[in-house]
Amino acid sequence: MSSTNQAVNADRFAEFRALHQTGAPLLLPNAWDHASAAALVERGFPAIGTTSLGVAIAAGKPDGVGGTREETVRLGVGIARLPVPVSIDIEGGFAERPEDVAALGVELVRAGVAGVNIEDGRADGTLTDADHQVAVIAAVKAAAPTLFVNARTDTYWAGGPTASLDETVRRIRAYRAAGADGVFVPGIQDEAAIETLVGATDAPLNILYSPTGLSRARLAKLGVRRISTGSLLFRVAVQSAVDLAWAVAHDEAAGPAGAPTYAQAQAMSEVYRGD
């Protein structure tokens, strides 16, 4: 990477990191393609994430099994042109060897990506060995220091009602010690547990938004620094499209107000970072 590109990515990393440190918690909406990312930027969101489920299902592939590296990189390279920091969900890294995951991190940094989300959950519902995940995180940060690594632990996804708070604390501390810039615990909405996690590490805590869970304001009071929408936007978009098609077929609606025009949609492909 040229010195110019290194400086640019360092600026994007610093910008993204700052969004986790000041003001209200960063609300990170998760896009699944260039159009959804560009539309979110146009609406004014200061940073964009991606959803691995949205990327996978849009490609006709299952999520969480490591089969969408090509689609994920292509999306990351494309939306890195947008004028805000972007973070890419890379599932478990699309590889077992830490050095291979690190190579992916370098590839994304060269494209201008500011961060990645990397998880320790496996497709069979189990968790990756914590020591192995530590080695992966350390390798990524060593190879790509200007990449914001959001280390996700799926202890609550895998454990369900019997999830161990102690194990969650152990993992987020280990991931932070390995160099993770942020930690992510999806599936948790218990206030006392969230307060414990906030106090267990100096890394920004990321919580997955739930329509039936805690509000952004309440999560802010608990000390949460980042709130992700996960696959929710993708799932709602699919349902909304199907509902509209059904309504039109049954003469129940002519179309939603405020939808982008053809020209506005076409312009989404022209949004780019001008540096």
PDB file of C-alpha atoms in Angstrom:
ATOM      1  CA  MET A   1       0.000   0.000   0.000  1.00  0.00           C
ATOM      2  CA  SER A   2       1.306   3.435  -0.883  1.00  0.00           C
ATOM      3  CA  SER A   3       2.031   5.990   1.839  1.00  0.00           C
ATOM      4  CA  THR A   4      -0.877   8.081   0.543  1.00  0.00           C
ATOM      5  CA  ASN A   5      -3.304   5.179   0.826  1.00  0.00           C
ATOM      6  CA  GLN A   6      -1.987   4.369   4.295  1.00  0.00           C
ATOM      7  CA  ALA A   7      -2.605   7.935   5.427  1.00  0.00           C
ATOM      8  CA  VAL A   8      -6.109   7.956   3.958  1.00  0.00           C
ATOM      9  CA  ASN A   9      -7.052   4.716   5.680  1.00  0.00           C
ATOM     10  CA  ALA A  10      -5.553   5.912   8.958  1.00  0.00           C
ATOM     11  CA  ASP A  11      -7.839   8.943   8.724  1.00  0.00           C
ATOM     12  CA  ARG A  12     -10.874   6.737   8.091  1.00  0.00           C
ATOM     13  CA  PHE A  13      -9.943   4.494  11.018  1.00  0.00           C
ATOM     14  CA  ALA A  14      -9.567   7.526  13.300  1.00  0.00           C
ATOM     15  CA  GLU A  15     -12.885   8.952  12.097  1.00  0.00           C
ATOM     16  CA  PHE A  16     -14.681   5.659  12.696  1.00  0.00           C
ATOM     17  CA  ARG A  17     -13.099   5.129  16.107  1.00  0.00           C
ATOM     18  CA  ALA A  18     -14.083   8.655  17.175  1.00  0.00           C
ATOM     19  CA  LEU A  19     -17.722   7.862  16.420  1.00  0.00           C
ATOM     20  CA  HIS A  20     -17.556   5.238  19.200  1.00  0.00           C
ATOM     21  CA  GLN A  21     -16.119   7.611  21.777  1.00  0.00           C
ATOM     22  CA  THR A  22     -18.190  10.783  21.863  1.00  0.00           C
ATOM     23  CA  GLY A  23     -21.841  11.796  21.916  1.00  0.00           C
ATOM     24  CA  ALA A  24     -24.701   9.327  21.679  1.00  0.00           C
ATOM     25  CA  PRO A  25     -23.999   5.669  20.845  1.00  0.00           C
ATOM     26  CA  LEU A  26     -23.179   5.161  17.183  1.00  0.00           C
ATOM     27  CA  LEU A  27     -26.250   3.794  15.403  1.00  0.00           C
ATOM     28  CA  LEU A  28     -24.695   1.650  12.692  1.00  0.00           C
ATOM     29  CA  PRO A  29     -27.236   0.619  10.024  1.00  0.00           C
ATOM     30  CA  ASN A  30     -26.313  -2.530   8.160  1.00  0.00           C
ATOM     31  CA  ALA A  31     -26.555  -2.514   4.361  1.00  0.00           C
ATOM     32  CA  TRP A  32     -26.552  -5.538   2.073  1.00  0.00           C
ATOM     33  CA  ASP A  33     -25.621  -3.978  -1.298  1.00  0.00           C
ATOM     34  CA  HIS A  34     -24.331  -0.738  -2.778  1.00  0.00           C
ATOM     35  CA  ALA A  35     -27.789   0.798  -3.222  1.00  0.00           C
ATOM     36  CA  SER A  36     -28.847   0.261   0.389  1.00  0.00           C
ATOM     37  CA  ALA A  37     -25.506   1.615   1.645  1.00  0.00           C
ATOM     38  CA  ALA A  38     -25.672   4.681  -0.614  1.00  0.00           C
ATOM     39  CA  ALA A  39     -29.270   5.395   0.403  1.00  0.00           C
ATOM     40  CA  LEU A  40     -28.333   5.257   4.084  1.00  0.00           C
ATOM     41  CA  VAL A  41     -25.449   7.647   3.487  1.00  0.00           C
ATOM     42  CA  GLU A  42     -27.751   9.972   1.581  1.00  0.00           C
ATOM     43  CA  ARG A  43     -30.105   9.980   4.573  1.00  0.00           C
ATOM     44  CA  GLY A  44     -27.275  11.208   6.780  1.00  0.00           C
ATOM     45  CA  PHE A  45     -25.879   8.236   8.696  1.00  0.00           C
ATOM     46  CA  PRO A  46     -22.225   8.935   9.615  1.00  0.00           C
ATOM     47  CA  ALA A  47     -21.037   5.340   9.114  1.00  0.00           C
ATOM     48  CA  ILE A  48     -22.338   2.175   7.458  1.00  0.00           C
ATOM     49  CA  GLY A  49     -21.972  -1.490   8.330  1.00  0.00           C
ATOM     50  CA  THR A  50     -22.975  -4.563   6.363  1.00  0.00           C
ATOM     51  CA  THR A  51     -25.025  -7.622   7.245  1.00  0.00           C
ATOM     52  CA  SER A  52     -23.604 -11.016   6.342  1.00  0.00           C
ATOM     53  CA  LEU A  53     -27.092 -12.518   6.206  1.00  0.00           C
ATOM     54  CA  GLY A  54     -28.271  -9.872   3.751  1.00  0.00           C
ATOM     55  CA  VAL A  55     -25.201 -10.297   1.557  1.00  0.00           C
ATOM     56  CA  ALA A  56     -25.498 -14.079   1.610  1.00  0.00           C
ATOM     57  CA  ILE A  57     -29.238 -14.372   0.986  1.00  0.00           C
ATOM     58  CA  ALA A  58     -29.109 -11.724  -1.763  1.00  0.00           C
ATOM     59  CA  ALA A  59     -26.540 -13.984  -3.463  1.00  0.00           C
ATOM     60  CA  GLY A  60     -28.662 -17.103  -2.940  1.00  0.00           C
ATOM     61  CA  LYS A  61     -26.291 -18.555  -0.353  1.00  0.00           C
ATOM     62  CA  PRO A  62     -26.669 -19.441   3.336  1.00  0.00           C
ATOM     63  CA  ASP A  63     -25.255 -17.171   6.003  1.00  0.00           C
ATOM     64  CA  GLY A  64     -22.539 -18.091   8.460  1.00  0.00           C
ATOM     65  CA  VAL A  65     -20.898 -20.948   6.570  1.00  0.00           C
ATOM     66  CA  GLY A  66     -18.019 -18.998   5.023  1.00  0.00           C
ATOM     67  CA  GLY A  67     -19.226 -19.169   1.432  1.00  0.00           C
ATOM     68  CA  THR A  68     -19.522 -15.476   0.584  1.00  0.00           C
ATOM     69  CA  ARG A  69     -15.959 -14.174   0.700  1.00  0.00           C
ATOM     70  CA  GLU A  70     -16.080 -13.051  -2.934  1.00  0.00           C
ATOM     71  CA  GLU A  71     -19.412 -11.237  -2.540  1.00  0.00           C
ATOM     72  CA  THR A  72     -18.313  -9.649   0.725  1.00  0.00           C
ATOM     73  CA  VAL A  73     -15.047  -8.317  -0.682  1.00  0.00           C
ATOM     74  CA  ARG A  74     -16.777  -7.030  -3.794  1.00  0.00           C
ATOM     75  CA  LEU A  75     -19.297  -5.155  -1.672  1.00  0.00           C
ATOM     76  CA  GLY A  76     -16.584  -3.804   0.629  1.00  0.00           C
ATOM     77  CA  VAL A  77     -14.518  -2.503  -2.272  1.00  0.00           C
ATOM     78  CA  GLY A  78     -17.579  -0.867  -3.792  1.00  0.00           C
ATOM     79  CA  ILE A  79     -18.995   0.891  -0.746  1.00  0.00           C
ATOM     80  CA  ALA A  80     -15.571   1.997   0.478  1.00  0.00           C
ATOM     81  CA  ARG A  81     -16.016   4.734  -2.171  1.00  0.00           C
ATOM     82  CA  LEU A  82     -18.802   6.251  -0.081  1.00  0.00           C
ATOM     83  CA  PRO A  83     -18.000   9.424   1.864  1.00  0.00           C
ATOM     84  CA  VAL A  84     -18.340   7.823   5.317  1.00  0.00           C
ATOM     85  CA  PRO A  85     -16.431   5.053   7.119  1.00  0.00           C
ATOM     86  CA  VAL A  86     -17.676   1.559   6.332  1.00  0.00           C
ATOM     87  CA  SER A  87     -17.375  -1.622   8.379  1.00  0.00           C
ATOM     88  CA  ILE A  88     -17.695  -5.026   6.731  1.00  0.00           C
ATOM     89  CA  ASP A  89     -19.162  -8.116   8.366  1.00  0.00           C
ATOM     90  CA  ILE A  90     -16.722 -10.895   7.513  1.00  0.00           C
ATOM     91  CA  GLU A  91     -18.430 -13.664   9.522  1.00  0.00           C
ATOM     92  CA  GLY A  92     -15.581 -15.720  11.023  1.00  0.00           C
ATOM     93  CA  GLY A  93     -13.053 -14.423   8.502  1.00  0.00           C
ATOM     94  CA  PHE A  94     -13.776 -16.920   5.701  1.00  0.00           C
ATOM     95  CA  ALA A  95     -10.714 -18.954   6.730  1.00  0.00           C
ATOM     96  CA  GLU A  96      -9.364 -21.008   9.617  1.00  0.00           C
ATOM     97  CA  ARG A  97      -5.748 -19.892   9.583  1.00  0.00           C
ATOM     98  CA  PRO A  98      -5.136 -16.537  11.295  1.00  0.00           C
ATOM     99  CA  GLU A  99      -2.763 -15.456   8.541  1.00  0.00           C
ATOM    100  CA  ASP A 100      -5.467 -15.974   5.912  1.00  0.00           C
ATOM    101  CA  VAL A 101      -7.959 -13.862   7.844  1.00  0.00           C
ATOM    102  CA  ALA A 102      -5.228 -11.236   8.224  1.00  0.00           C
ATOM    103  CA  ALA A 103      -4.721 -11.231   4.463  1.00  0.00           C
ATOM    104  CA  LEU A 104      -8.418 -10.477   4.038  1.00  0.00           C
ATOM    105  CA  GLY A 105      -8.050  -7.588   6.469  1.00  0.00           C
ATOM    106  CA  VAL A 106      -5.191  -6.158   4.416  1.00  0.00           C
ATOM    107  CA  GLU A 107      -7.228  -6.523   1.218  1.00  0.00           C
ATOM    108  CA  LEU A 108     -10.101  -4.557   2.743  1.00  0.00           C
ATOM    109  CA  VAL A 109      -7.821  -1.848   4.125  1.00  0.00           C
ATOM    110  CA  ARG A 110      -6.325  -1.358   0.682  1.00  0.00           C
ATOM    111  CA  ALA A 111      -9.850  -0.809  -0.624  1.00  0.00           C
ATOM    112  CA  GLY A 112     -10.445   1.899   1.995  1.00  0.00           C
ATOM    113  CA  VAL A 113     -12.592  -0.066   4.449  1.00  0.00           C
ATOM    114  CA  ALA A 114     -12.484   1.360   7.984  1.00  0.00           C
ATOM    115  CA  GLY A 115     -13.507  -1.687  10.000  1.00  0.00           C
ATOM    116  CA  VAL A 116     -14.580  -5.302  10.142  1.00  0.00           C
ATOM    117  CA  ASN A 117     -16.892  -7.322  12.322  1.00  0.00           C
ATOM    118  CA  ILE A 118     -15.531 -10.795  13.059  1.00  0.00           C
ATOM    119  CA  GLU A 119     -17.427 -13.431  15.028  1.00  0.00           C
ATOM    120  CA  ASP A 120     -16.566 -16.494  17.076  1.00  0.00           C
ATOM    121  CA  GLY A 121     -19.825 -18.334  16.374  1.00  0.00           C
ATOM    122  CA  ARG A 122     -19.802 -21.373  14.097  1.00  0.00           C
ATOM    123  CA  ALA A 123     -22.461 -22.585  11.685  1.00  0.00           C
ATOM    124  CA  ASP A 124     -23.269 -25.560  13.948  1.00  0.00           C
ATOM    125  CA  GLY A 125     -24.128 -23.262  16.850  1.00  0.00           C
ATOM    126  CA  THR A 126     -20.911 -23.791  18.776  1.00  0.00           C
ATOM    127  CA  LEU A 127     -18.175 -21.279  19.531  1.00  0.00           C
ATOM    128  CA  THR A 128     -14.677 -21.102  18.117  1.00  0.00           C
ATOM    129  CA  ASP A 129     -11.993 -21.891  20.672  1.00  0.00           C
ATOM    130  CA  ALA A 130     -11.223 -18.601  22.411  1.00  0.00           C
ATOM    131  CA  ASP A 131      -7.460 -19.004  22.050  1.00  0.00           C
ATOM    132  CA  HIS A 132      -7.826 -19.504  18.318  1.00  0.00           C
ATOM    133  CA  GLN A 133     -10.004 -16.423  18.036  1.00  0.00           C
ATOM    134  CA  VAL A 134      -7.428 -14.434  19.979  1.00  0.00           C
ATOM    135  CA  ALA A 135      -4.789 -15.531  17.470  1.00  0.00           C
ATOM    136  CA  VAL A 136      -7.033 -14.454  14.576  1.00  0.00           C
ATOM    137  CA  ILE A 137      -7.685 -11.012  16.047  1.00  0.00           C
ATOM    138  CA  ALA A 138      -4.026 -10.481  16.867  1.00  0.00           C
ATOM    139  CA  ALA A 139      -3.004 -11.467  13.336  1.00  0.00           C
ATOM    140  CA  VAL A 140      -5.517  -9.092  11.739  1.00  0.00           C
ATOM    141  CA  LYS A 141      -4.436  -6.160  13.900  1.00  0.00           C
ATOM    142  CA  ALA A 142      -0.747  -6.864  13.284  1.00  0.00           C
ATOM    143  CA  ALA A 143      -1.255  -6.966   9.517  1.00  0.00           C
ATOM    144  CA  ALA A 144      -3.831  -4.154   9.331  1.00  0.00           C
ATOM    145  CA  PRO A 145      -3.428  -1.802  12.304  1.00  0.00           C
ATOM    146  CA  THR A 146      -5.663   0.849  10.707  1.00  0.00           C
ATOM    147  CA  LEU A 147      -8.635  -1.526  10.607  1.00  0.00           C
ATOM    148  CA  PHE A 148     -11.223  -1.184  13.389  1.00  0.00           C
ATOM    149  CA  VAL A 149     -11.772  -4.758  14.552  1.00  0.00           C
ATOM    150  CA  ASN A 150     -15.140  -5.279  16.210  1.00  0.00           C
ATOM    151  CA  ALA A 151     -14.818  -8.648  17.933  1.00  0.00           C
ATOM    152  CA  ARG A 152     -18.170 -10.372  18.218  1.00  0.00           C
ATOM    153  CA  THR A 153     -18.812 -13.193  20.634  1.00  0.00           C
ATOM    154  CA  ASP A 154     -21.865 -15.351  20.122  1.00  0.00           C
ATOM    155  CA  THR A 155     -22.075 -16.624  23.687  1.00  0.00           C
ATOM    156  CA  TYR A 156     -25.696 -15.490  23.950  1.00  0.00           C
ATOM    157  CA  TRP A 157     -26.611 -16.742  20.473  1.00  0.00           C
ATOM    158  CA  ALA A 158     -25.091 -20.146  21.183  1.00  0.00           C
ATOM    159  CA  GLY A 159     -26.052 -20.378  24.844  1.00  0.00           C
ATOM    160  CA  GLY A 160     -29.555 -18.966  24.685  1.00  0.00           C
ATOM    161  CA  PRO A 161     -31.173 -18.687  28.117  1.00  0.00           C
ATOM    162  CA  THR A 162     -28.255 -20.520  29.724  1.00  0.00           C
ATOM    163  CA  ALA A 163     -25.601 -18.181  28.299  1.00  0.00           C
ATOM    164  CA  SER A 164     -22.742 -17.600  30.699  1.00  0.00           C
ATOM    165  CA  LEU A 165     -22.033 -13.989  31.549  1.00  0.00           C
ATOM    166  CA  ASP A 166     -18.694 -15.068  32.989  1.00  0.00           C
ATOM    167  CA  GLU A 167     -17.685 -16.699  29.701  1.00  0.00           C
ATOM    168  CA  THR A 168     -18.768 -13.604  27.804  1.00  0.00           C
ATOM    169  CA  VAL A 169     -16.631 -11.402  30.032  1.00  0.00           C
ATOM    170  CA  ARG A 170     -13.692 -13.780  29.635  1.00  0.00           C
ATOM    171  CA  ARG A 171     -13.940 -13.687  25.870  1.00  0.00           C
ATOM    172  CA  ILE A 172     -14.372  -9.934  25.409  1.00  0.00           C
ATOM    173  CA  ARG A 173     -11.419  -9.282  27.723  1.00  0.00           C
ATOM    174  CA  ALA A 174      -9.276 -11.756  25.806  1.00  0.00           C
ATOM    175  CA  TYR A 175     -10.297 -10.255  22.458  1.00  0.00           C
ATOM    176  CA  ARG A 176      -9.555  -6.760  23.702  1.00  0.00           C
ATOM    177  CA  ALA A 177      -6.138  -7.865  24.945  1.00  0.00           C
ATOM    178  CA  ALA A 178      -5.480  -9.309  21.473  1.00  0.00           C
ATOM    179  CA  GLY A 179      -6.057  -5.885  19.947  1.00  0.00           C
ATOM    180  CA  ALA A 180      -9.790  -5.677  19.238  1.00  0.00           C
ATOM    181  CA  ASP A 181     -10.965  -2.075  19.008  1.00  0.00           C
ATOM    182  CA  GLY A 182     -14.538  -2.881  19.974  1.00  0.00           C
ATOM    183  CA  VAL A 183     -16.540  -5.839  21.292  1.00  0.00           C
ATOM    184  CA  PHE A 184     -19.973  -7.019  20.184  1.00  0.00           C
ATOM    185  CA  VAL A 185     -22.393  -9.209  22.146  1.00  0.00           C
ATOM    186  CA  PRO A 186     -25.572  -9.814  20.114  1.00  0.00           C
ATOM    187  CA  GLY A 187     -28.622 -11.379  21.691  1.00  0.00           C
ATOM    188  CA  ILE A 188     -28.346  -9.689  25.073  1.00  0.00           C
ATOM    189  CA  GLN A 189     -30.935  -7.239  26.419  1.00  0.00           C
ATOM    190  CA  ASP A 190     -30.631  -7.726  30.184  1.00  0.00           C
ATOM    191  CA  GLU A 191     -29.704  -4.379  31.756  1.00  0.00           C
ATOM    192  CA  ALA A 192     -27.615  -5.758  34.609  1.00  0.00           C
ATOM    193  CA  ALA A 193     -25.644  -7.998  32.249  1.00  0.00           C
ATOM    194  CA  ILE A 194     -25.009  -5.117  29.855  1.00  0.00           C
ATOM    195  CA  GLU A 195     -23.725  -2.953  32.715  1.00  0.00           C
ATOM    196  CA  THR A 196     -21.401  -5.782  33.716  1.00  0.00           C
ATOM    197  CA  LEU A 197     -20.032  -6.047  30.180  1.00  0.00           C
ATOM    198  CA  VAL A 198     -19.521  -2.277  29.925  1.00  0.00           C
ATOM    199  CA  GLY A 199     -17.538  -2.350  33.141  1.00  0.00           C
ATOM    200  CA  ALA A 200     -15.521  -5.416  32.146  1.00  0.00           C
ATOM    201  CA  THR A 201     -13.532  -3.772  29.339  1.00  0.00           C
ATOM    202  CA  ASP A 202     -12.444  -0.380  28.089  1.00  0.00           C
ATOM    203  CA  ALA A 203     -13.445  -1.317  24.531  1.00  0.00           C
ATOM    204  CA  PRO A 204     -16.691   0.178  23.145  1.00  0.00           C
ATOM    205  CA  LEU A 205     -19.540  -2.281  23.638  1.00  0.00           C
ATOM    206  CA  ASN A 206     -21.757  -2.996  20.618  1.00  0.00           C
ATOM    207  CA  ILE A 207     -25.304  -4.276  21.150  1.00  0.00           C
ATOM    208  CA  LEU A 208     -27.688  -5.566  18.485  1.00  0.00           C
ATOM    209  CA  TYR A 209     -30.881  -3.528  18.269  1.00  0.00           C
ATOM    210  CA  SER A 210     -34.089  -5.402  18.995  1.00  0.00           C
ATOM    211  CA  PRO A 211     -37.517  -3.939  18.142  1.00  0.00           C
ATOM    212  CA  THR A 212     -38.808  -5.487  21.381  1.00  0.00           C
ATOM    213  CA  GLY A 213     -35.718  -4.694  23.442  1.00  0.00           C
ATOM    214  CA  LEU A 214     -34.060  -1.700  25.066  1.00  0.00           C
ATOM    215  CA  SER A 215     -34.258   1.724  23.458  1.00  0.00           C
ATOM    216  CA  ARG A 216     -31.251   3.577  22.149  1.00  0.00           C
ATOM    217  CA  ALA A 217     -31.613   6.075  24.991  1.00  0.00           C
ATOM    218  CA  ARG A 218     -31.638   3.321  27.606  1.00  0.00           C
ATOM    219  CA  LEU A 219     -28.660   1.559  26.054  1.00  0.00           C
ATOM    220  CA  ALA A 220     -26.809   4.878  26.109  1.00  0.00           C
ATOM    221  CA  LYS A 221     -27.446   5.247  29.838  1.00  0.00           C
ATOM    222  CA  LEU A 222     -26.064   1.755  30.372  1.00  0.00           C
ATOM    223  CA  GLY A 223     -22.822   2.749  28.646  1.00  0.00           C
ATOM    224  CA  VAL A 224     -23.279   1.072  25.253  1.00  0.00           C
ATOM    225  CA  ARG A 225     -21.256   2.846  22.554  1.00  0.00           C
ATOM    226  CA  ARG A 226     -22.522   1.197  19.351  1.00  0.00           C
ATOM    227  CA  ILE A 227     -25.888  -0.189  18.278  1.00  0.00           C
ATOM    228  CA  SER A 228     -26.179  -2.293  15.129  1.00  0.00           C
ATOM    229  CA  THR A 229     -29.324  -3.122  13.200  1.00  0.00           C
ATOM    230  CA  GLY A 230     -27.944  -6.428  11.921  1.00  0.00           C
ATOM    231  CA  SER A 231     -30.100  -8.104   9.279  1.00  0.00           C
ATOM    232  CA  LEU A 232     -33.258  -6.253  10.370  1.00  0.00           C
ATOM    233  CA  LEU A 233     -33.195  -3.653   7.576  1.00  0.00           C
ATOM    234  CA  PHE A 234     -32.701  -6.343   4.926  1.00  0.00           C
ATOM    235  CA  ARG A 235     -35.544  -8.469   6.262  1.00  0.00           C
ATOM    236  CA  VAL A 236     -37.913  -5.509   6.511  1.00  0.00           C
ATOM    237  CA  ALA A 237     -36.974  -4.357   2.996  1.00  0.00           C
ATOM    238  CA  VAL A 238     -37.777  -7.780   1.552  1.00  0.00           C
ATOM    239  CA  GLN A 239     -41.098  -7.930   3.360  1.00  0.00           C
ATOM    240  CA  SER A 240     -41.994  -4.376   2.320  1.00  0.00           C
ATOM    241  CA  ALA A 241     -41.289  -5.178  -1.337  1.00  0.00           C
ATOM    242  CA  VAL A 242     -43.424  -8.309  -1.187  1.00  0.00           C
ATOM    243  CA  ASP A 243     -46.239  -6.458   0.590  1.00  0.00           C
ATOM    244  CA  LEU A 244     -46.227  -3.718  -2.058  1.00  0.00           C
ATOM    245  CA  ALA A 245     -46.277  -6.217  -4.923  1.00  0.00           C
ATOM    246  CA  TRP A 246     -49.192  -8.004  -3.282  1.00  0.00           C
ATOM    247  CA  ALA A 247     -51.057  -4.738  -2.722  1.00  0.00           C
ATOM    248  CA  VAL A 248     -50.607  -3.684  -6.341  1.00  0.00           C
ATOM    249  CA  ALA A 249     -51.776  -7.099  -7.535  1.00  0.00           C
ATOM    250  CA  HIS A 250     -54.952  -6.692  -5.511  1.00  0.00           C
ATOM    251  CA  ASP A 251     -55.553  -3.007  -6.342  1.00  0.00           C
ATOM    252  CA  GLU A 252     -54.899  -2.044  -2.736  1.00  0.00           C
ATOM    253  CA  ALA A 253     -52.177   0.544  -3.376  1.00  0.00           C
ATOM    254  CA  ALA A 254     -50.533   2.481  -6.170  1.00  0.00           C
ATOM    255  CA  GLY A 255     -47.123   2.757  -4.556  1.00  0.00           C
ATOM    256  CA  PRO A 256     -45.415   4.149  -1.463  1.00  0.00           C
ATOM    257  CA  ALA A 257     -44.914   7.875  -1.035  1.00  0.00           C
ATOM    258  CA  GLY A 258     -41.330   9.042  -1.018  1.00  0.00           C
ATOM    259  CA  ALA A 259     -39.806   6.156  -2.955  1.00  0.00           C
ATOM    260  CA  PRO A 260     -36.721   7.177  -4.967  1.00  0.00           C
ATOM    261  CA  THR A 261     -37.364   8.068  -8.578  1.00  0.00           C
ATOM    262  CA  TYR A 262     -35.545   6.255 -11.356  1.00  0.00           C
ATOM    263  CA  ALA A 263     -33.071   9.141 -11.614  1.00  0.00           C
ATOM    264  CA  GLN A 264     -32.492   9.202  -7.876  1.00  0.00           C
ATOM    265  CA  ALA A 265     -31.882   5.476  -7.795  1.00  0.00           C
ATOM    266  CA  GLN A 266     -29.513   5.760 -10.753  1.00  0.00           C
ATOM    267  CA  ALA A 267     -27.570   8.476  -8.928  1.00  0.00           C
ATOM    268  CA  MET A 268     -26.806   6.083  -6.059  1.00  0.00           C
ATOM    269  CA  SER A 269     -24.160   4.467  -8.234  1.00  0.00           C
ATOM    270  CA  GLU A 270     -22.400   7.802  -8.575  1.00  0.00           C
ATOM    271  CA  VAL A 271     -21.850   8.406  -4.840  1.00  0.00           C
ATOM    272  CA  TYR A 272     -18.162   8.093  -4.091  1.00  0.00           C
ATOM    273  CA  ARG A 273     -15.482   9.248  -1.724  1.00  0.00           C
ATOM    274  CA  GLY A 274     -13.639  12.170  -3.234  1.00  0.00           C
ATOM    275  CA  ASP A 275     -10.203  11.692  -1.676  1.00  0.00           C
TER     276      ASP A 275
END
